mmCIF file with all atom_site columns, C-alpha atoms in Angstrom:
data_model
loop_
_atom_site.group_PDB
_atom_site.id
_atom_site.type_symbol
_atom_site.label_atom_id
_atom_site.label_alt_id
_atom_site.label_comp_id
_atom_site.label_asym_id
_atom_site.label_entity_id
_atom_site.label_seq_id
_atom_site.pdbx_PDB_ins_code
_atom_site.Cartn_x
_atom_site.Cartn_y
_atom_site.Cartn_z
_atom_site.occupancy
_atom_site.B_iso_or_equiv
_atom_site.pdbx_formal_charge
_atom_site.auth_seq_id
_atom_site.auth_comp_id
_atom_site.auth_asym_id
_atom_site.auth_atom_id
_atom_site.pdbx_PDB_model_num
ATOM 1  C CA . MET A 1 1  ? -30.554 69.798  24.959 1.00 77.00 ? 474 MET A CA 1
ATOM 2  C CA . SER A 1 2  ? -32.444 67.435  27.268 1.00 88.00 ? 475 SER A CA 1
ATOM 3  C CA . GLY A 1 3  ? -34.123 65.807  24.254 1.00 87.00 ? 476 GLY A CA 1
ATOM 4  C CA . ARG A 1 4  ? -30.749 65.142  22.649 1.00 92.00 ? 477 ARG A CA 1
ATOM 5  C CA . ILE A 1 5  ? -29.401 63.496  25.834 1.00 92.00 ? 478 ILE A CA 1
ATOM 6  C CA . ASN A 1 6  ? -32.528 61.348  26.095 1.00 93.00 ? 479 ASN A CA 1
ATOM 7  C CA . PHE A 1 7  ? -32.104 60.275  22.461 1.00 93.00 ? 480 PHE A CA 1
ATOM 8  C CA . VAL A 1 8  ? -28.420 59.401  22.979 1.00 94.00 ? 481 VAL A CA 1
ATOM 9  C CA . LEU A 1 9  ? -29.223 57.489  26.170 1.00 94.00 ? 482 LEU A CA 1
ATOM 10 C CA . THR A 1 10 ? -32.058 55.651  24.404 1.00 95.00 ? 483 THR A CA 1
ATOM 11 C CA . VAL A 1 11 ? -29.763 54.663  21.529 1.00 95.00 ? 484 VAL A CA 1
ATOM 12 C CA . PHE A 1 12 ? -27.125 53.574  24.047 1.00 95.00 ? 485 PHE A CA 1
ATOM 13 C CA . LEU A 1 13 ? -29.728 51.567  25.999 1.00 96.00 ? 486 LEU A CA 1
ATOM 14 C CA . VAL A 1 14 ? -30.958 49.831  22.821 1.00 96.00 ? 487 VAL A CA 1
ATOM 15 C CA . ALA A 1 15 ? -27.364 49.041  21.812 1.00 96.00 ? 488 ALA A CA 1
ATOM 16 C CA . CYS A 1 16 ? -26.671 47.571  25.262 1.00 97.00 ? 489 CYS A CA 1
ATOM 17 C CA . ALA A 1 17 ? -29.855 45.499  25.087 1.00 97.00 ? 490 ALA A CA 1
ATOM 18 C CA . LEU A 1 18 ? -28.936 44.156  21.640 1.00 97.00 ? 491 LEU A CA 1
ATOM 19 C CA . SER A 1 19 ? -25.433 43.391  22.886 1.00 97.00 ? 492 SER A CA 1
ATOM 20 C CA . LEU A 1 20 ? -26.898 41.486  25.844 1.00 97.00 ? 493 LEU A CA 1
ATOM 21 C CA . VAL A 1 21 ? -29.210 39.473  23.590 1.00 97.00 ? 494 VAL A CA 1
ATOM 22 C CA . ASN A 1 22 ? -26.303 38.637  21.292 1.00 97.00 ? 495 ASN A CA 1
ATOM 23 C CA . ALA A 1 23 ? -24.118 37.575  24.248 1.00 97.00 ? 496 ALA A CA 1
ATOM 24 C CA . GLN A 1 24 ? -26.859 35.290  25.572 1.00 98.00 ? 497 GLN A CA 1
ATOM 25 C CA . TYR A 1 25 ? -27.354 33.770  22.120 1.00 97.00 ? 498 TYR A CA 1
ATOM 26 C CA . GLN A 1 26 ? -23.624 33.112  21.766 1.00 98.00 ? 499 GLN A CA 1
ATOM 27 C CA . SER A 1 27 ? -23.524 31.651  25.274 1.00 98.00 ? 500 SER A CA 1
ATOM 28 C CA . ARG A 1 28 ? -26.366 29.241  24.509 1.00 97.00 ? 501 ARG A CA 1
ATOM 29 C CA . ARG A 1 29 ? -24.822 28.267  21.187 1.00 98.00 ? 502 ARG A CA 1
ATOM 30 C CA . LEU A 1 30 ? -21.453 27.559  22.818 1.00 98.00 ? 503 LEU A CA 1
ATOM 31 C CA . PHE A 1 31 ? -23.115 25.590  25.621 1.00 98.00 ? 504 PHE A CA 1
ATOM 32 C CA . ILE A 1 32 ? -24.940 23.403  23.097 1.00 98.00 ? 505 ILE A CA 1
ATOM 33 C CA . GLU A 1 33 ? -21.657 22.862  21.229 1.00 98.00 ? 506 GLU A CA 1
ATOM 34 C CA . LEU A 1 34 ? -19.954 21.930  24.504 1.00 98.00 ? 507 LEU A CA 1
ATOM 35 C CA . GLU A 1 35 ? -22.702 19.435  25.334 1.00 98.00 ? 508 GLU A CA 1
ATOM 36 C CA . ARG A 1 36 ? -22.365 17.840  21.894 1.00 98.00 ? 509 ARG A CA 1
ATOM 37 C CA . ALA A 1 37 ? -18.585 17.586  22.281 1.00 98.00 ? 510 ALA A CA 1
ATOM 38 C CA . GLN A 1 38 ? -18.961 16.010  25.725 1.00 98.00 ? 511 GLN A CA 1
ATOM 39 C CA . ALA A 1 39 ? -21.499 13.513  24.360 1.00 98.00 ? 512 ALA A CA 1
ATOM 40 C CA . ALA A 1 40 ? -19.100 12.635  21.538 1.00 98.00 ? 513 ALA A CA 1
ATOM 41 C CA . ALA A 1 41 ? -16.285 12.205  24.077 1.00 98.00 ? 514 ALA A CA 1
ATOM 42 C CA . ARG A 1 42 ? -18.462 9.878   26.170 1.00 98.00 ? 515 ARG A CA 1
ATOM 43 C CA . GLN A 1 43 ? -19.314 7.839   23.068 1.00 98.00 ? 516 GLN A CA 1
ATOM 44 C CA . LEU A 1 44 ? -15.629 7.609   22.147 1.00 98.00 ? 517 LEU A CA 1
ATOM 45 C CA . ASP A 1 45 ? -14.839 6.399   25.678 1.00 97.00 ? 518 ASP A CA 1
ATOM 46 C CA . ILE A 1 46 ? -17.515 3.712   25.342 1.00 98.00 ? 519 ILE A CA 1
ATOM 47 C CA . ASP A 1 47 ? -16.153 2.687   21.927 1.00 97.00 ? 520 ASP A CA 1
ATOM 48 C CA . TRP A 1 48 ? -12.590 2.580   23.310 1.00 97.00 ? 521 TRP A CA 1
ATOM 49 C CA . ALA A 1 49 ? -13.648 0.346   26.199 1.00 96.00 ? 522 ALA A CA 1
ATOM 50 C CA . GLN A 1 50 ? -15.471 -1.947  23.771 1.00 96.00 ? 523 GLN A CA 1
ATOM 51 C CA . LEU A 1 51 ? -12.424 -2.150  21.509 1.00 94.00 ? 524 LEU A CA 1
ATOM 52 C CA . GLN A 1 52 ? -10.188 -2.998  24.461 1.00 94.00 ? 525 GLN A CA 1
ATOM 53 C CA . LEU A 1 53 ? -12.606 -5.746  25.486 1.00 92.00 ? 526 LEU A CA 1
ATOM 54 C CA . ASP A 1 54 ? -12.689 -7.087  21.924 1.00 89.00 ? 527 ASP A CA 1
ATOM 55 C CA . GLN A 1 55 ? -8.904  -7.011  21.715 1.00 88.00 ? 528 GLN A CA 1
ATOM 56 C CA . SER A 1 56 ? -8.486  -8.932  24.960 1.00 86.00 ? 529 SER A CA 1
ATOM 57 C CA . THR A 1 57 ? -11.084 -11.480 23.852 1.00 84.00 ? 530 THR A CA 1
ATOM 58 C CA . LEU A 1 58 ? -9.627  -11.967 20.376 1.00 80.00 ? 531 LEU A CA 1
ATOM 59 C CA . GLY A 1 59 ? -6.062  -12.214 21.652 1.00 78.00 ? 532 GLY A CA 1
ATOM 60 C CA . LYS A 1 60 ? -6.621  -15.030 24.150 1.00 84.00 ? 533 LYS A CA 1
ATOM 61 C CA . HIS A 1 61 ? -4.428  -18.067 23.600 1.00 83.00 ? 534 HIS A CA 1
ATOM 62 C CA . ALA A 1 62 ? -7.296  -20.547 23.812 1.00 83.00 ? 535 ALA A CA 1
ATOM 63 C CA . ARG A 1 63 ? -9.295  -18.742 21.122 1.00 82.00 ? 536 ARG A CA 1
ATOM 64 C CA . ILE A 1 64 ? -6.292  -18.569 18.806 1.00 83.00 ? 537 ILE A CA 1
ATOM 65 C CA . GLU A 1 65 ? -5.622  -22.257 19.350 1.00 85.00 ? 538 GLU A CA 1
ATOM 66 C CA . ASP A 1 66 ? -9.269  -23.156 18.675 1.00 85.00 ? 539 ASP A CA 1
ATOM 67 C CA . ASN A 1 67 ? -9.235  -21.152 15.438 1.00 84.00 ? 540 ASN A CA 1
ATOM 68 C CA . ALA A 1 68 ? -5.987  -22.812 14.367 1.00 83.00 ? 541 ALA A CA 1
ATOM 69 C CA . ARG A 1 69 ? -7.416  -26.266 14.973 1.00 86.00 ? 542 ARG A CA 1
ATOM 70 C CA . ARG A 1 70 ? -10.793 -25.565 13.348 1.00 88.00 ? 543 ARG A CA 1
ATOM 71 C CA . ASP A 1 71 ? -9.923  -23.289 10.416 1.00 87.00 ? 544 ASP A CA 1
ATOM 72 C CA . LEU A 1 72 ? -6.358  -24.327 9.583  1.00 86.00 ? 545 LEU A CA 1
ATOM 73 C CA . LYS A 1 73 ? -6.703  -27.986 10.603 1.00 84.00 ? 546 LYS A CA 1
ATOM 74 C CA . MET A 1 74 ? -3.599  -27.680 12.761 1.00 84.00 ? 547 MET A CA 1
ATOM 75 C CA . ALA A 1 75 ? -2.789  -30.174 15.508 1.00 82.00 ? 548 ALA A CA 1
ATOM 76 C CA . ALA A 1 76 ? -0.384  -30.152 18.407 1.00 81.00 ? 549 ALA A CA 1
ATOM 77 C CA . VAL A 1 77 ? 2.989   -31.726 17.834 1.00 82.00 ? 550 VAL A CA 1
ATOM 78 C CA . THR A 1 78 ? 3.449   -35.118 19.494 1.00 84.00 ? 551 THR A CA 1
ATOM 79 C CA . PRO A 1 79 ? 6.627   -37.147 19.747 1.00 83.00 ? 552 PRO A CA 1
ATOM 80 C CA . ALA A 1 80 ? 5.089   -39.780 17.474 1.00 82.00 ? 553 ALA A CA 1
ATOM 81 C CA . ARG A 1 81 ? 4.625   -37.225 14.689 1.00 81.00 ? 554 ARG A CA 1
ATOM 82 C CA . THR A 1 82 ? 7.984   -35.567 15.110 1.00 84.00 ? 555 THR A CA 1
ATOM 83 C CA . GLN A 1 83 ? 10.738  -36.277 12.614 1.00 83.00 ? 556 GLN A CA 1
ATOM 84 C CA . TYR A 1 84 ? 14.310  -35.683 13.728 1.00 82.00 ? 557 TYR A CA 1
ATOM 85 C CA . LEU A 1 85 ? 16.930  -34.878 11.142 1.00 85.00 ? 558 LEU A CA 1
ATOM 86 C CA . THR A 1 86 ? 20.479  -35.797 11.779 1.00 85.00 ? 559 THR A CA 1
ATOM 87 C CA . GLN A 1 87 ? 23.456  -34.504 9.926  1.00 84.00 ? 560 GLN A CA 1
ATOM 88 C CA . GLY A 1 88 ? 24.821  -37.234 7.725  1.00 75.00 ? 561 GLY A CA 1
ATOM 89 C CA . THR A 1 89 ? 28.467  -38.225 7.880  1.00 64.00 ? 562 THR A CA 1
ATOM 90 C CA . LYS A 1 90 ? 30.664  -38.113 4.774  1.00 57.00 ? 563 LYS A CA 1
#
C-alpha cells in the first residue's frame, strides 16, 4: 500500500513540475509578446509625432505661397493687373 501511495505522489509531483514549467514558459512567451507590442506602440507614437510635424510644416502659408510662385508661376494680384468688369447698359 505504501508503494502505491509513493507512486501516486511521485506521478502527482511530476505532473505539478511539468505544469510549473509550462506556466513559466507561457509567462515568458507572453512577456516577450508584450515587450514587442510595447515597442511597436512606441514606434507608432514616434511615427505619429513625425507625421504631425510634417503636416504642420507642409501646411504653412509661406511654404504654400512659395510653391505656388515657383511651380505654378503664380503672382500676387496688384491693382495694376486687375481688370474690373462692369455690367453694360442696354
